[in-house]
mmCIF file of C-alpha atoms in Angstrom:
data_model
loop_
_atom_site.group_PDB
_atom_site.id
_atom_site.type_symbol
_atom_site.label_atom_id
_atom_site.label_comp_id
_atom_site.label_asym_id
_atom_site.label_seq_id
_atom_site.Cartn_x
_atom_site.Cartn_y
_atom_site.Cartn_z
ATOM 1 C CA LEU N 1 -7.874 3.164 -21.457
ATOM 2 C CA GLY N 2 -9.868 5.524 -19.244
ATOM 3 C CA TYR N 3 -7.980 5.501 -15.944
ATOM 4 C CA PRO N 4 -8.527 8.769 -14.074
ATOM 5 C CA GLY N 5 -5.244 8.473 -12.170
ATOM 6 C CA VAL N 6 -1.856 6.800 -12.020
ATOM 7 C CA ASP N 7 0.735 5.646 -9.485
ATOM 8 C CA VAL N 8 3.820 7.779 -10.149
ATOM 9 C CA ASN N 9 7.343 6.402 -10.581
ATOM 10 C CA LEU N 10 9.066 8.818 -8.222
ATOM 11 C CA GLY N 11 12.631 8.340 -9.464
ATOM 12 C CA ALA N 12 11.766 8.822 -13.125
ATOM 13 C CA ALA N 13 9.457 11.737 -12.403
ATOM 14 C CA MET N 14 12.067 13.562 -10.324
ATOM 15 C CA LYS N 15 14.565 13.193 -13.158
ATOM 16 C CA ALA N 16 12.039 14.792 -15.501
ATOM 17 C CA GLY N 17 11.317 17.561 -13.008
ATOM 18 C CA VAL N 18 8.218 19.146 -11.500
ATOM 19 C CA GLU N 19 7.099 21.158 -14.506
ATOM 20 C CA GLU N 20 7.488 18.331 -17.033
ATOM 21 C CA THR N 21 5.743 15.857 -14.740
ATOM 22 C CA ARG N 22 2.844 18.200 -14.062
ATOM 23 C CA ALA N 23 2.550 18.962 -17.760
ATOM 24 C CA LEU N 24 2.482 15.262 -18.658
ATOM 25 C CA LEU N 25 -0.154 14.455 -16.050
ATOM 26 C CA GLY N 26 -2.208 17.408 -17.194
ATOM 27 C CA HIS N 27 -1.941 16.448 -20.854
ATOM 28 C CA LEU N 28 -3.033 12.878 -20.076
ATOM 29 C CA ARG N 29 -5.728 14.082 -17.661
ATOM 30 C CA LEU N 30 -4.383 11.839 -14.923
ATOM 31 C CA LYS N 31 -4.389 12.558 -11.203
ATOM 32 C CA PRO N 32 -1.261 11.397 -9.355
ATOM 33 C CA ALA N 33 -2.283 8.689 -6.893
ATOM 34 C CA VAL N 34 0.765 7.781 -4.835
ATOM 35 C CA VAL N 35 4.564 7.571 -4.963
ATOM 36 C CA GLY N 36 6.801 4.989 -3.353
ATOM 37 C CA PHE N 37 8.639 5.694 -0.119
ATOM 38 C CA PRO N 38 12.212 6.253 -1.384
ATOM 39 C CA VAL N 39 14.099 5.183 1.742
ATOM 40 C CA ASN N 40 15.636 1.777 2.462
ATOM 41 C CA PHE N 41 14.255 1.244 5.958
ATOM 42 C CA ARG N 42 14.816 -2.531 5.853
ATOM 43 C CA GLY N 43 18.623 -2.505 5.737
ATOM 44 C CA ASP N 44 21.269 -1.419 8.212
ATOM 45 C CA ASP N 45 21.637 2.090 9.611
ATOM 46 C CA ALA N 46 24.129 3.109 6.920
ATOM 47 C CA ALA N 47 21.695 2.200 4.130
ATOM 48 C CA PHE N 48 18.883 4.060 5.852
ATOM 49 C CA GLU N 49 20.938 7.199 6.416
ATOM 50 C CA ALA N 50 22.176 7.192 2.805
ATOM 51 C CA ASP N 51 18.590 7.340 1.534
ATOM 52 C CA PHE N 52 17.185 9.479 4.324
ATOM 53 C CA LYS N 53 19.140 12.541 3.237
ATOM 54 C CA ASN N 54 17.181 12.482 -0.037
ATOM 55 C CA LEU N 55 13.753 12.239 1.576
ATOM 56 C CA GLU N 56 13.180 15.973 2.011
ATOM 57 C CA PRO N 57 13.563 16.832 -1.698
ATOM 58 C CA ALA N 58 11.434 13.809 -2.604
ATOM 59 C CA ALA N 59 8.688 15.015 -0.266
ATOM 60 C CA ARG N 60 8.813 18.524 -1.722
ATOM 61 C CA PHE N 61 8.581 17.043 -5.222
ATOM 62 C CA ALA N 62 5.608 14.838 -4.358
ATOM 63 C CA ALA N 63 3.746 17.798 -2.903
ATOM 64 C CA ALA N 64 4.632 19.987 -5.889
ATOM 65 C CA ILE N 65 3.083 17.555 -8.396
ATOM 66 C CA GLY N 66 -0.088 17.307 -6.320
ATOM 67 C CA CYS N 67 0.650 13.889 -4.832
ATOM 68 C CA PRO N 68 1.157 14.316 -1.079
ATOM 69 C CA ARG N 69 1.062 10.558 -0.487
ATOM 70 C CA MET N 70 3.873 8.005 -0.168
ATOM 71 C CA ALA N 71 3.534 4.314 0.605
ATOM 72 C CA THR N 72 5.555 1.202 1.321
ATOM 73 C CA TRP N 73 5.056 -2.326 2.640
ATOM 74 C CA ILE N 74 6.343 -4.025 5.776
ATOM 75 C CA MET N 75 7.083 -7.733 5.657
ATOM 76 C CA PRO N 76 5.241 -9.817 8.301
ATOM 77 C CA SER N 77 8.253 -11.921 9.272
ATOM 78 C CA SER N 78 11.931 -11.261 9.819
ATOM 79 C CA GLU N 79 15.288 -12.629 10.891
ATOM 80 C CA THR N 80 15.165 -10.033 13.681
ATOM 81 C CA PRO N 81 12.989 -10.578 16.789
ATOM 82 C CA LYS N 82 9.781 -8.570 16.703
ATOM 83 C CA ALA N 83 10.431 -6.288 19.671
ATOM 84 C CA GLU N 84 13.858 -5.308 18.379
ATOM 85 C CA LEU N 85 12.666 -4.741 14.819
ATOM 86 C CA ARG N 86 9.695 -2.702 15.995
ATOM 87 C CA LYS N 87 12.028 -0.284 17.791
ATOM 88 C CA ILE N 88 14.221 0.083 14.694
ATOM 89 C CA TYR N 89 11.291 0.672 12.357
ATOM 90 C CA HIS N 90 9.584 3.061 14.766
ATOM 91 C CA ARG N 91 12.696 5.208 15.015
ATOM 92 C CA ARG N 92 13.137 5.297 11.240
ATOM 93 C CA PHE N 93 9.523 5.954 10.329
ATOM 94 C CA ALA N 94 9.079 8.596 13.032
ATOM 95 C CA ARG N 95 12.085 10.506 11.678
ATOM 96 C CA SER N 96 10.763 10.125 8.151
ATOM 97 C CA ALA N 97 7.269 11.244 9.111
ATOM 98 C CA ALA N 98 8.663 14.427 10.612
ATOM 99 C CA ILE N 99 10.404 15.240 7.327
ATOM 100 C CA LEU N 100 7.323 14.404 5.258
ATOM 101 C CA SER N 101 5.089 16.548 7.440
ATOM 102 C CA GLN N 102 7.072 19.644 6.470
ATOM 103 C CA SER N 103 5.693 19.229 2.933
ATOM 104 C CA GLY N 104 2.251 18.010 4.011
ATOM 105 C CA VAL N 105 2.953 14.472 2.783
ATOM 106 C CA ARG N 106 1.332 11.406 4.348
ATOM 107 C CA LEU N 107 2.913 7.950 4.546
ATOM 108 C CA GLY N 108 0.972 4.708 4.166
ATOM 109 C CA LEU N 109 2.323 1.460 5.652
ATOM 110 C CA GLU N 110 1.039 -1.790 4.169
ATOM 111 C CA PHE N 111 0.456 -4.823 6.376
ATOM 112 C CA ILE N 112 0.988 -8.214 4.686
ATOM 113 C CA GLY N 113 -1.598 -10.864 5.545
ATOM 114 C CA PRO N 114 -0.965 -14.313 3.978
ATOM 115 C CA LEU N 115 0.109 -17.098 6.319
ATOM 116 C CA THR N 116 2.900 -18.180 3.965
ATOM 117 C CA SER N 117 4.446 -14.712 4.158
ATOM 118 C CA ARG N 118 4.168 -14.656 7.939
ATOM 119 C CA GLN N 119 6.023 -17.975 8.165
ATOM 120 C CA ARG N 120 8.797 -17.149 5.714
ATOM 121 C CA GLN N 121 11.266 -15.905 8.347
ATOM 122 C CA PRO N 122 11.887 -17.118 11.921
ATOM 123 C CA HIS N 123 10.202 -14.196 13.706
ATOM 124 C CA GLU N 124 6.662 -13.050 12.991
ATOM 125 C CA PHE N 125 6.216 -9.281 12.701
ATOM 126 C CA ILE N 126 3.221 -6.964 12.446
ATOM 127 C CA TRP N 127 0.614 -8.403 10.063
ATOM 128 C CA ARG N 128 -2.792 -7.547 11.545
ATOM 129 C CA MET N 129 -4.523 -4.372 10.387
ATOM 130 C CA ASP N 130 -5.287 -3.126 13.888
ATOM 131 C CA GLU N 131 -1.701 -3.613 15.030
ATOM 132 C CA MET N 132 -0.270 -1.853 11.973
ATOM 133 C CA LEU N 133 -2.673 1.025 12.562
ATOM 134 C CA GLU N 134 -1.471 1.315 16.146
ATOM 135 C CA PHE N 135 2.142 1.289 14.974
ATOM 136 C CA ALA N 136 1.416 3.921 12.316
ATOM 137 C CA LYS N 137 -0.158 6.225 14.874
ATOM 138 C CA GLU N 138 2.909 5.903 17.064
ATOM 139 C CA CYS N 139 5.107 6.981 14.139
ATOM 140 C CA GLY N 140 3.339 10.265 13.527
ATOM 141 C CA PRO N 141 0.034 12.045 12.817
ATOM 142 C CA ASN N 142 0.706 11.850 9.069
ATOM 143 C CA VAL N 143 1.321 8.080 9.054
ATOM 144 C CA GLY N 144 -1.443 5.632 8.200
ATOM 145 C CA LEU N 145 -2.147 2.567 6.119
ATOM 146 C CA LEU N 146 -1.792 1.415 2.588
ATOM 147 C CA LEU N 147 -4.972 -0.668 2.710
ATOM 148 C CA ASP N 148 -4.815 -3.629 0.331
ATOM 149 C CA VAL N 149 -8.034 -5.667 0.136
ATOM 150 C CA TRP N 150 -5.936 -8.810 -0.492
ATOM 151 C CA HIS N 151 -4.113 -8.384 2.809
ATOM 152 C CA TRP N 152 -7.263 -7.174 4.574
ATOM 153 C CA HIS N 153 -8.855 -10.487 3.588
ATOM 154 C CA HIS N 154 -5.928 -12.740 4.498
ATOM 155 C CA ALA N 155 -5.268 -10.916 7.775
ATOM 156 C CA ARG N 156 -8.915 -11.603 8.676
ATOM 157 C CA ALA N 157 -9.589 -7.912 9.158
ATOM 158 C CA THR N 158 -13.143 -6.558 9.241
ATOM 159 C CA ALA N 159 -15.305 -3.617 8.259
ATOM 160 C CA ALA N 160 -14.862 -2.344 11.814
ATOM 161 C CA ASP N 161 -11.093 -2.217 11.274
ATOM 162 C CA ILE N 162 -11.616 0.016 8.231
ATOM 163 C CA LEU N 163 -13.977 2.297 10.121
ATOM 164 C CA THR N 164 -11.541 2.515 13.033
ATOM 165 C CA ALA N 165 -8.739 3.581 10.692
ATOM 166 C CA GLY N 166 -10.987 6.184 9.126
ATOM 167 C CA ARG N 167 -10.265 8.596 6.330
ATOM 168 C CA GLU N 168 -7.426 10.224 8.257
ATOM 169 C CA ARG N 169 -5.338 7.032 8.438
ATOM 170 C CA ILE N 170 -6.071 5.408 5.073
ATOM 171 C CA VAL N 171 -3.500 6.812 2.662
ATOM 172 C CA HIS N 172 -3.931 4.566 -0.374
ATOM 173 C CA VAL N 173 -5.895 1.469 -1.463
ATOM 174 C CA HIS N 174 -4.954 -1.613 -3.522
ATOM 175 C CA VAL N 175 -7.352 -4.196 -4.949
ATOM 176 C CA SER N 176 -7.061 -7.725 -6.313
ATOM 177 C CA ASP N 177 -8.829 -10.995 -5.481
ATOM 178 C CA ALA N 178 -8.018 -14.301 -3.805
ATOM 179 C CA PRO N 179 -8.546 -17.889 -4.954
ATOM 180 C CA ASP N 180 -10.519 -20.301 -2.772
ATOM 181 C CA LEU N 181 -7.547 -22.116 -1.244
ATOM 182 C CA PRO N 182 -6.501 -23.005 2.327
ATOM 183 C CA PRO N 183 -4.182 -20.449 3.977
ATOM 184 C CA GLU N 184 -1.105 -22.654 3.605
ATOM 185 C CA LYS N 185 -1.622 -22.685 -0.186
ATOM 186 C CA ILE N 186 -2.009 -18.916 -0.624
ATOM 187 C CA LEU N 187 0.981 -17.201 -2.214
ATOM 188 C CA ASP N 188 1.252 -13.427 -2.144
ATOM 189 C CA ASN N 189 2.274 -13.240 -5.801
ATOM 190 C CA GLU N 190 -0.587 -15.359 -7.158
ATOM 191 C CA ARG N 191 -3.645 -13.126 -7.228
ATOM 192 C CA LEU N 192 -6.803 -12.825 -9.301
ATOM 193 C CA MET N 193 -8.546 -9.877 -10.885
ATOM 194 C CA PRO N 194 -11.130 -8.201 -8.618
ATOM 195 C CA GLY N 195 -14.357 -10.200 -8.701
ATOM 196 C CA GLU N 196 -12.753 -13.458 -9.827
ATOM 197 C CA GLY N 197 -12.226 -14.859 -6.316
ATOM 198 C CA ILE N 198 -13.743 -14.976 -2.839
ATOM 199 C CA ILE N 199 -12.989 -11.573 -1.289
ATOM 200 C CA ASP N 200 -16.014 -9.721 0.122
ATOM 201 C CA PHE N 201 -15.741 -6.480 -1.841
ATOM 202 C CA LYS N 202 -19.173 -5.273 -0.798
ATOM 203 C CA THR N 203 -18.197 -5.230 2.868
ATOM 204 C CA PHE N 204 -14.821 -3.701 2.062
ATOM 205 C CA PHE N 205 -16.063 -0.895 -0.176
ATOM 206 C CA THR N 206 -19.142 -0.148 1.927
ATOM 207 C CA ALA N 207 -16.924 0.411 4.961
ATOM 208 C CA LEU N 208 -14.396 2.406 2.926
ATOM 209 C CA LYS N 209 -17.182 4.665 1.654
ATOM 210 C CA LYS N 210 -18.403 5.257 5.209
ATOM 211 C CA THR N 211 -14.968 6.605 6.151
ATOM 212 C CA GLY N 212 -15.278 9.295 3.482
ATOM 213 C CA TYR N 213 -12.173 8.075 1.643
ATOM 214 C CA GLU N 214 -11.767 10.029 -1.608
ATOM 215 C CA ASP N 215 -8.258 9.195 -2.811
ATOM 216 C CA ALA N 216 -7.042 6.564 -5.260
ATOM 217 C CA ILE N 217 -7.839 2.869 -5.666
ATOM 218 C CA SER N 218 -5.136 0.995 -7.597
ATOM 219 C CA PRO N 219 -5.498 -2.517 -9.059
ATOM 220 C CA GLU N 220 -2.511 -4.619 -7.987
ATOM 221 C CA VAL N 221 -2.773 -8.081 -9.542
ATOM 222 C CA LEU N 222 0.407 -10.113 -9.294
ATOM 223 C CA GLY N 223 1.329 -13.457 -10.817
ATOM 224 C CA PRO N 224 0.084 -15.846 -13.510
ATOM 225 C CA ARG N 225 -3.191 -13.994 -14.088
ATOM 226 C CA VAL N 226 -1.370 -11.160 -15.842
ATOM 227 C CA ARG N 227 1.986 -12.696 -16.673
ATOM 228 C CA GLY N 228 2.524 -12.626 -20.424
ATOM 229 C CA LEU N 229 -0.315 -10.223 -21.129
ATOM 230 C CA PRO N 230 0.466 -7.065 -23.089
ATOM 231 C CA PRO N 231 0.566 -4.106 -20.667
ATOM 232 C CA GLU N 232 -2.500 -2.544 -22.252
ATOM 233 C CA GLU N 233 -4.522 -5.738 -21.833
ATOM 234 C CA GLY N 234 -3.532 -6.146 -18.195
ATOM 235 C CA ALA N 235 -4.362 -2.516 -17.491
ATOM 236 C CA ARG N 236 -7.719 -2.802 -19.265
ATOM 237 C CA LEU N 237 -8.650 -5.880 -17.237
ATOM 238 C CA GLY N 238 -7.625 -4.170 -14.024
ATOM 239 C CA LEU N 239 -9.780 -1.149 -14.769
ATOM 240 C CA GLU N 240 -12.830 -3.092 -15.911
ATOM 241 C CA THR N 241 -12.839 -5.575 -13.061
ATOM 242 C CA THR N 242 -12.200 -2.941 -10.408
ATOM 243 C CA ARG N 243 -15.017 -0.762 -11.681
ATOM 244 C CA ALA N 244 -17.282 -3.817 -11.791
ATOM 245 C CA VAL N 245 -16.762 -4.790 -8.143
ATOM 246 C CA MET N 246 -17.143 -1.175 -7.042
ATOM 247 C CA LYS N 247 -20.398 -0.881 -8.987
ATOM 248 C CA LYS N 248 -21.674 -4.164 -7.541
ATOM 249 C CA ALA N 249 -20.831 -2.878 -4.060
ATOM 250 C CA GLY N 250 -22.823 0.277 -4.775
ATOM 251 C CA VAL N 251 -19.946 2.737 -4.564
ATOM 252 C CA ALA N 252 -19.382 3.562 -8.252
#
């Protein structure tokens, strides 16, 4: 379809091995964009420790296939009070960042913006871009943001927030679009293709370009807009609409 890169399924790729994965990417002329963070940081200490022991080989693998970037998302509400949860997550991500740094791997943390997500659990957690950036910095020099334009929009973040994060702290980028609905009607899993909604892509991409960001931009359109479409059709739409908004913003 013409994509220059691909998000890599870490588990499947590690089963195939470094050489087979690199050969496949080379044959398809695809650059590896990002892999998922393979540690359950949301559960209890036992679940975290069980996964944590596998983080070092996963980091070495990611670096070996030319993809020194991992990413995950952090829910903006929880059953656990914010101060307590922040301490738990800081301890876990700081330990993880130290392991990742040994292989030169960066970790992107995604903030989740919609009001409905923030109200899902009793205690609100980090959801603003500036606060997640501060938290990321506290976790380690190789920790930054997975910057999703959908969440940037719904968290009411600005171009200045993007410039403050800078190239050093923006690990990966997601794009989709938002319908023109009041905040209480916005659902995180009901998104539009880039350019079909109300998000200000020109401001977003202009600021991103000013940071010098040169890594991947991945379409992430969830919900009815793509449900039922053949994979190839959904992928084609994602590529075409993303390129269109980037071109309109003057960055492609």
